[in-house]
Coordinates of C-alpha atoms and ligand atoms in Angstrom, one line a residue:
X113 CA -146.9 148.9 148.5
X114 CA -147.3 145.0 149.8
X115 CA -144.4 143.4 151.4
X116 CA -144.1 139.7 151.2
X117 CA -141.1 137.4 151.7
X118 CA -138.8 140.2 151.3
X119 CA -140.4 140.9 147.5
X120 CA -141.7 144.3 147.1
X121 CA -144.7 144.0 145.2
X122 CA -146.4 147.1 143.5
X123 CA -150.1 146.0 142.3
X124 CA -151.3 148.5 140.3
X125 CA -155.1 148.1 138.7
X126 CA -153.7 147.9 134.9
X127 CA -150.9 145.3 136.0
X128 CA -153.6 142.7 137.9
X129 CA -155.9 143.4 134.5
X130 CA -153.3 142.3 132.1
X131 CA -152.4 139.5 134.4
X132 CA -155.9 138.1 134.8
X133 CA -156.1 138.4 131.2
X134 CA -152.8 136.4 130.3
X135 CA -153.6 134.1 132.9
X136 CA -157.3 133.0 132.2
X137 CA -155.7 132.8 128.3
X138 CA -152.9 130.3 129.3
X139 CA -155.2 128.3 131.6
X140 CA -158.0 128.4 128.7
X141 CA -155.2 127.2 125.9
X142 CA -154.7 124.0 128.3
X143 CA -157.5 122.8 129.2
X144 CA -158.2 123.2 125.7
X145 CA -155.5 120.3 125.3
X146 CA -157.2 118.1 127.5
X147 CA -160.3 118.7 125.7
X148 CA -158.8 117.8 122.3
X149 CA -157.0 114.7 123.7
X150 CA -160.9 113.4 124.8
X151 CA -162.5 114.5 121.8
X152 CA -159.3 112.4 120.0
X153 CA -160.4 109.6 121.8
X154 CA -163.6 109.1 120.6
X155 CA -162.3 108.1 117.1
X156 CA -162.8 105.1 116.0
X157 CA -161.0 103.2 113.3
X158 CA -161.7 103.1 110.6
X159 CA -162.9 106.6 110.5
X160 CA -159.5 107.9 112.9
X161 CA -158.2 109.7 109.1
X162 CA -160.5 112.2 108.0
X163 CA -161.7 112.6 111.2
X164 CA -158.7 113.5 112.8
X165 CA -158.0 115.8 110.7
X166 CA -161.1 117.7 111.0
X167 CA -161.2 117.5 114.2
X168 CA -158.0 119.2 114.6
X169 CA -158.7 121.9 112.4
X170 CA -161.9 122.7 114.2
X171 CA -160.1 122.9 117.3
X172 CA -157.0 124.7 116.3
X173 CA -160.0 127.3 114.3
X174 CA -161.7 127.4 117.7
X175 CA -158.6 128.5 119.7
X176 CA -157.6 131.2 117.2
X177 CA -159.5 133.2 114.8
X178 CA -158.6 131.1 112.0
X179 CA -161.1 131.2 109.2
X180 CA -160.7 127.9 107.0
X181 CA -157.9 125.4 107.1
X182 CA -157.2 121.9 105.1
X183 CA -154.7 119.4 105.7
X184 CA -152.2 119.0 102.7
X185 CA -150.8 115.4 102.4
X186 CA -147.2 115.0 101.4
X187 CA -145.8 112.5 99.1
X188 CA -142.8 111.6 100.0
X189 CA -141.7 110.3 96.3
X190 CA -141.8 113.5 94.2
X191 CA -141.6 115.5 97.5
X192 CA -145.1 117.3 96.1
X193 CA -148.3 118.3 98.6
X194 CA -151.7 117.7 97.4
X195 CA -155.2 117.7 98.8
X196 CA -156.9 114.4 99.2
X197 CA -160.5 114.6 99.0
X198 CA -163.5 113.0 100.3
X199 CA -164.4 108.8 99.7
X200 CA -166.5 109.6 96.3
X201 CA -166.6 105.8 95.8
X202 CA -165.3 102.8 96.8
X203 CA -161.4 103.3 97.8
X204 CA -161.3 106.6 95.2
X205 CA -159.9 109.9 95.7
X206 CA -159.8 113.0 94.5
X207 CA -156.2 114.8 94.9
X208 CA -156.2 118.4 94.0
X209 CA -152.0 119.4 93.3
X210 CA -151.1 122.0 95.7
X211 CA -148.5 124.7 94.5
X212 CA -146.2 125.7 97.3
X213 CA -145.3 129.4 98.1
X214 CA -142.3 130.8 99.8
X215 CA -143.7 129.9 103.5
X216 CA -144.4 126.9 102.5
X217 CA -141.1 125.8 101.4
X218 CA -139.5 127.1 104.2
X219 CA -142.0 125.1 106.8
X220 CA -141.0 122.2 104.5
X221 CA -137.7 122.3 104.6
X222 CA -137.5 123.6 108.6
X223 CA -140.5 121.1 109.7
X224 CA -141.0 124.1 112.1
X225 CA -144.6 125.9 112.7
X226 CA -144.1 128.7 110.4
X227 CA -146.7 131.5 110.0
X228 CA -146.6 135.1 108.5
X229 CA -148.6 138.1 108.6
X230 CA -149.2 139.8 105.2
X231 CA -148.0 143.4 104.7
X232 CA -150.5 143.6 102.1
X233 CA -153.9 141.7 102.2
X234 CA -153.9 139.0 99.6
X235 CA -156.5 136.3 98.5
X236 CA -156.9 133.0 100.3
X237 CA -156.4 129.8 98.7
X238 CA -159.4 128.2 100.7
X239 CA -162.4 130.8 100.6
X240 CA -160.5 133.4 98.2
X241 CA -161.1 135.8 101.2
X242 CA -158.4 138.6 101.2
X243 CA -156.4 137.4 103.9
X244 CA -154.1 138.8 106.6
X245 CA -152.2 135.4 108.4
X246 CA -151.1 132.4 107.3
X247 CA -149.7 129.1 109.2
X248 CA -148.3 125.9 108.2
X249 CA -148.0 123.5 111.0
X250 CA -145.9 120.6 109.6
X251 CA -147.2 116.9 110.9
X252 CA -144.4 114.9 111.3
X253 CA -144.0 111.6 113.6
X254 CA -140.3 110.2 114.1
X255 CA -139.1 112.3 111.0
X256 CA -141.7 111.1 108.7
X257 CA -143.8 113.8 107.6
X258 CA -147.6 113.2 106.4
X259 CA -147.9 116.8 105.4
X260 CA -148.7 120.1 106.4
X261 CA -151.9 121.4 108.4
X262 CA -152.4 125.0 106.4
X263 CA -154.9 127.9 107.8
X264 CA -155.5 131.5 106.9
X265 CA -157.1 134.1 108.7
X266 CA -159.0 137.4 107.8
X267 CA -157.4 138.8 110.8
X268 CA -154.0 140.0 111.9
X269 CA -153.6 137.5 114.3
X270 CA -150.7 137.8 117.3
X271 CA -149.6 134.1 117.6
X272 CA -146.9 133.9 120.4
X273 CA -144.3 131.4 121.6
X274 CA -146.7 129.9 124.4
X275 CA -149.1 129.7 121.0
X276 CA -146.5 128.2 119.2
X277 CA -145.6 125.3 121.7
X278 CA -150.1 124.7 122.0
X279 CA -149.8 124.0 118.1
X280 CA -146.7 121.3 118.6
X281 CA -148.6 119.3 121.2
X282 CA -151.6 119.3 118.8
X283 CA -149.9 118.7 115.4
X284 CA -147.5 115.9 117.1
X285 CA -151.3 114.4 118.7
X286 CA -152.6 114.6 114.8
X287 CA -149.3 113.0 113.6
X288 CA -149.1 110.3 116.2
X289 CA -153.3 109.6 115.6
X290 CA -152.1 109.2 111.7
X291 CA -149.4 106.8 112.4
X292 CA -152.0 104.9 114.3
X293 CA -154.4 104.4 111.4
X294 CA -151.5 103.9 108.7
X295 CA -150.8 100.9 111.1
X296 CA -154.1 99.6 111.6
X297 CA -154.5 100.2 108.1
X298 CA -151.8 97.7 107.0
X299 CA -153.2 94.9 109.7
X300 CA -156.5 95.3 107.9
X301 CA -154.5 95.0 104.6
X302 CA -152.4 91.6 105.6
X303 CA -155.7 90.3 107.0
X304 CA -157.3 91.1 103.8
X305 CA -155.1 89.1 101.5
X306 CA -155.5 86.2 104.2
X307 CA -159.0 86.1 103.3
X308 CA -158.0 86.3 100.1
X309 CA -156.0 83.2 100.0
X310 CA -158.6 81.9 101.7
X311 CA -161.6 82.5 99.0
X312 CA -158.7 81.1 96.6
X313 CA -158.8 78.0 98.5
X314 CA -162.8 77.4 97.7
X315 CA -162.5 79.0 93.9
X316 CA -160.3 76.1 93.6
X317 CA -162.8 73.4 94.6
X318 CA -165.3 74.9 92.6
X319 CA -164.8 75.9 89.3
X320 CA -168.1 77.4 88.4
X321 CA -167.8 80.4 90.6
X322 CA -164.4 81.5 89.6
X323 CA -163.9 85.4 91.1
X324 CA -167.9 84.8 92.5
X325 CA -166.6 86.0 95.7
X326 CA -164.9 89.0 94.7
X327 CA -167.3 90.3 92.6
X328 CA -170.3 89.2 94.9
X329 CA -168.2 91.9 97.6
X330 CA -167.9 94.3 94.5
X331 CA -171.3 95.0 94.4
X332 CA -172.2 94.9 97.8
X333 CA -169.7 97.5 99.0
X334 CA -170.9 99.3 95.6
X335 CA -174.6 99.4 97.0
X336 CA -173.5 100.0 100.3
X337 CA -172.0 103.1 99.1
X338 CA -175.3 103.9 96.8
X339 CA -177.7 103.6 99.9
X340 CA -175.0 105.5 102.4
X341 CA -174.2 103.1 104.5
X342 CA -171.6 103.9 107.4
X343 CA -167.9 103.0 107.1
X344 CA -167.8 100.3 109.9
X345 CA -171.0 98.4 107.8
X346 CA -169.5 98.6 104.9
X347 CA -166.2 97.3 106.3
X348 CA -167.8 94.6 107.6
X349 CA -170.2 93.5 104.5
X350 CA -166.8 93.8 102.3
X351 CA -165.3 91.0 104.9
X352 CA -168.5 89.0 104.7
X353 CA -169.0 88.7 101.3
X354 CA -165.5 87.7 100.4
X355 CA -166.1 84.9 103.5
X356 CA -169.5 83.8 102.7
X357 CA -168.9 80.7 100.9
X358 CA -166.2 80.0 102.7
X359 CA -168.5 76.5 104.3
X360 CA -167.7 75.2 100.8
X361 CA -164.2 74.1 101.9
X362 CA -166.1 71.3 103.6
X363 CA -168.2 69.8 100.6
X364 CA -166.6 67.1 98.7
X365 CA -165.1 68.7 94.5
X366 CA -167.0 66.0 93.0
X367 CA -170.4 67.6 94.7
X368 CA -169.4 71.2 93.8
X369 CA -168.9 69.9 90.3
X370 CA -171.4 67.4 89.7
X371 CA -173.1 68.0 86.1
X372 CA -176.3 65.8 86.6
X373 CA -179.1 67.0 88.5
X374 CA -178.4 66.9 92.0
X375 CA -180.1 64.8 94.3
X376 CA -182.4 65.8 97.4
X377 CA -179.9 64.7 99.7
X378 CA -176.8 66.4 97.5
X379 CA -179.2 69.3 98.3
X380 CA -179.1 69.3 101.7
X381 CA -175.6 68.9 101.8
X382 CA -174.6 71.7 99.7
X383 CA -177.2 73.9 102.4
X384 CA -175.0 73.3 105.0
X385 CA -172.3 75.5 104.0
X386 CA -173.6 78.5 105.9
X387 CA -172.9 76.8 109.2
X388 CA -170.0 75.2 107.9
X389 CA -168.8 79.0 107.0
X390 CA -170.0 80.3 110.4
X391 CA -168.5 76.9 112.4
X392 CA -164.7 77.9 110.5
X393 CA -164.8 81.4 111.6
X394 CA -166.2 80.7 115.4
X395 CA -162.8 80.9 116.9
X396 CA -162.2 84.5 115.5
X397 CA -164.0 86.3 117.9
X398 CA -163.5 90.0 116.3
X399 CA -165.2 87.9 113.1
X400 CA -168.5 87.7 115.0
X401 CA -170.7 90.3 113.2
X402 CA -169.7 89.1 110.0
X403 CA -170.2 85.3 111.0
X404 CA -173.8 85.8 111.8
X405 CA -174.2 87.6 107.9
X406 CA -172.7 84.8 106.7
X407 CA -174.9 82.0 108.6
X408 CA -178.1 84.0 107.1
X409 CA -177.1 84.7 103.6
X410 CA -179.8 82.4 102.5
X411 CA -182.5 83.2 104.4
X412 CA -185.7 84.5 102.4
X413 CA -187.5 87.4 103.1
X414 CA -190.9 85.1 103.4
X415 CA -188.8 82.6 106.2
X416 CA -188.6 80.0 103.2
X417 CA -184.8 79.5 103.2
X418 CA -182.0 78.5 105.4
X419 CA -180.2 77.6 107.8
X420 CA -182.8 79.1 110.8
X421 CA -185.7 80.1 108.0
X422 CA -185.7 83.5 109.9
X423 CA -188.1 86.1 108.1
X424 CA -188.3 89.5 107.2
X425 CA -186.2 92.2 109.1
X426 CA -184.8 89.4 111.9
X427 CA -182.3 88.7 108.9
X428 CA -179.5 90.4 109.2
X429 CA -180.0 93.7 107.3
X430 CA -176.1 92.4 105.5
X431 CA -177.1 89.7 104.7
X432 CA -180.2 90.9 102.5
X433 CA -177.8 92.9 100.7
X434 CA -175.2 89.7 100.9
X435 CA -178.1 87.5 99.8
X436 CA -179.0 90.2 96.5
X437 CA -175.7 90.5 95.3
X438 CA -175.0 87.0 95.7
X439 CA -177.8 85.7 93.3
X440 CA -177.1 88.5 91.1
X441 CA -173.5 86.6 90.3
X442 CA -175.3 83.3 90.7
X443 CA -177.7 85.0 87.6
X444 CA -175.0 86.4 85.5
X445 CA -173.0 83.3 85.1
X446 CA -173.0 80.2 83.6
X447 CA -174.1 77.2 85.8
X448 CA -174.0 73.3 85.1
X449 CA -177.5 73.6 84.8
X450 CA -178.5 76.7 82.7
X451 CA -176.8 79.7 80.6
X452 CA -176.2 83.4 82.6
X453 CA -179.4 85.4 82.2
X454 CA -179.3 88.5 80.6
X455 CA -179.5 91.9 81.9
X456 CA -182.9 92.4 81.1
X457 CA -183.5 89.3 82.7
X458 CA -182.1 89.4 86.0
X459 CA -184.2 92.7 86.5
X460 CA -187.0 90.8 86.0
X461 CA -186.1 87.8 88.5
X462 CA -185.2 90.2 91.0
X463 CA -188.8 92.3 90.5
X464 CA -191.0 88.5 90.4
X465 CA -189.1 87.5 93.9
X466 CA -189.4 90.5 95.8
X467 CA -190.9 90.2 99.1
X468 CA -190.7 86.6 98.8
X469 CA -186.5 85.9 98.2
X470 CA -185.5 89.3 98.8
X471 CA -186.4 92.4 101.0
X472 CA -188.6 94.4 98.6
X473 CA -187.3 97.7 100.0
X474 CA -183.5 96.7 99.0
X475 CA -184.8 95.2 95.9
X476 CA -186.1 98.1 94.5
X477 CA -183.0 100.1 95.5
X478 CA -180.8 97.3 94.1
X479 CA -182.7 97.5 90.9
X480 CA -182.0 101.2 90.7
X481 CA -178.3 100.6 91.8
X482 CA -177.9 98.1 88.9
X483 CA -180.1 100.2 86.3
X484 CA -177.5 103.3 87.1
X485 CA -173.9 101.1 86.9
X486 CA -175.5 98.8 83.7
X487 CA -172.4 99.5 81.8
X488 CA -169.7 98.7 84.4
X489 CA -171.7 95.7 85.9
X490 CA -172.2 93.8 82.1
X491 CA -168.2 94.6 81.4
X492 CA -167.4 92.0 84.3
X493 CA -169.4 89.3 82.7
X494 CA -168.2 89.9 78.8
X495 CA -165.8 87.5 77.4
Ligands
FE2_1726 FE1 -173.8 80.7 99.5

């Protein structure tokens, strides 16, 4: 026996066991936490969503010996919980209904952690594994609830009250992370409809390329999405293409309009709207990436166009894909000096300038990407 401060201490060789055990467990669960928080702040927008989420299901699987889990999202209008699926095109998901069982409800109603171990093994909704623990950790931030992280285990698993508080600090880091995109997300969206307005203002002036801009960043964030482009490049193309004639404020309605041939120096004029586009957005600083794919969406491949006659791969890799879907609009529509060119066509013109106009690489992707979406494409150009 060890006296100290008047405490009688009796150390046995089981006791200091456990204790090393429950200690190195505890100290182990948080510097887990301070691991998470870093990894959590390596997400960038606009990727913070789905990648929150897995992230914290990967971390909450690596601290227990959880299986599978999925985040369900809650709606708050019919009170139901669904699974959103991955991006399988532009701004589409696939929700999968999610029925709710008795621990479910329960964790709904409660917004408390609540898990169960099964008497009887049963089959998992995730892997359709027979199962032995389940745990809904509701993701809530200020009493707003984006839904409900759910995960099922093979094992009977002994979750604890020290386990229980681990999982708050995580699910209220995952909730607060969410609230941080929806809000990002809705700056993004009003800044959106400014540019919007914006491309209004030019369609205005010029009446040939009614909805040119919109459909010119249709089909450039519909290719980006065919070749696999990241996120953050597609965000950005999106942004530029809606801006890219956005220099045309600057040229005079009856140039824009003119019916009769236009003259060299008309020409010249109208050629200046990639600087004036760039010039306009110089004093947006977090524009800069998408000003320079403006300023180059006329370059040619061969170093033949404008403003800087830049060749090859110095042109912005956007703005080769700006520059593609661009003519294909200029193509499909009517102009004051020919008729839209058909389908078959535009194929053509895009195969005959390759490697001169356009990047032959993208071309011949572009050609495939408009070969495979034919049907939608034409439907924007009938009537
Ligand atoms: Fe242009």
């Amino acid at each position: 026996m060890k006296k100290e401060k008047g405490i009688d201490l009796i150390l046995t060789n089981d006791i200091t066991a456990d204790l090393g055990d429950i200690i190195s467990r505890k100290s182990y669960l948080i510097s887990s936490l301070y691991e998470f928080a870093k990894l959590f702040e390596k997400i960038k927008y606009p990727e913070i969503y789905f990648e929150t989420i897995k992230q914290t299901i990967n971390h909450i699987k690596k601290l227990y010996e959880f299986n599978e889990g999925i985040f369900l999202n809650y709606n708050k209008e019919d009170e139901s919980l669904y699974i959103k699926g991955e991006e399988i095109a532009y701004k589409m998901y696939e929700s999968i209904p999610f029925e709710s069982d008795e621990i479910l409800e329960f964790a709904k109603k409660s917004l408390t952690i609540t898990f169960k171990i099964l008497n009887n093994k049963i089959e998992g909704k995730i892997l359709k594994k027979l199962i032995s623990t389940i745990i809904y950790i509701p993701i809530s931030y200020q009493k707003e609830c984006f839904g409900f992280l759910y995960l099922e285990s093979e094992k009977v698993l002994n979750i604890n009250s020290d386990d229980i508080s681990i999982l708050s600090i995580i699910a209220s880091q995952m909730a607060f992370a969410l609230k941080n995109s929806q809000l990002l997300e809705q700056i993004e969206s009003n800044f959106l409809e400014t540019i919007n307005s914006l491309v209004s203002a030019i369609e205005v002036k010029d009446t040939y390329t009614k909805g040119h801009s919109s459909r010119v960043a249709k089909y450039c964030v519909n290719f980006a999405f065919f070749i696999n482009l990241p996120t953050d490049q597609i965000k950005s193309l999106e942004i530029a293409s809606l801006l890219h004639d956005i220099g045309k404020i600057g040229i005079p309605y009856e140039l824009l309009n003119k019916k009769e041939t236009l003259s060299p120096i008309d020409i010249n004029f109208i050629k200046k709207h990639p600087e004036m586009g760039a010039h306009i957005l110089e004093p947006l600083e977090f524009l800069a990436k998408e000003r320079k794919i403006i300023l180059h969406h006329h370059e040619r491949f061969d170093g033949n166009g404008y403003p800087n006659k830049i060749k090859g791969k110095d042109i912005p890799f956007e703005s080769r894909i700006l520059s593609l879907a661009d003519s294909l609009d200029a193509m499909a529509t009517d102009r004051p000096y020919r008729k839209a060119l058909d389908f078959k066509s535009i194929i053509l013109e895009f195969k005959r300038c390759s490697g001169t106009q356009f990047d032959p690489e993208l071309t011949e992707q572009f050609i495939d990407f408009l070969e495979k979406n034919q049907q939608i494409i034409r439907r924007d150009y009938e009537d």
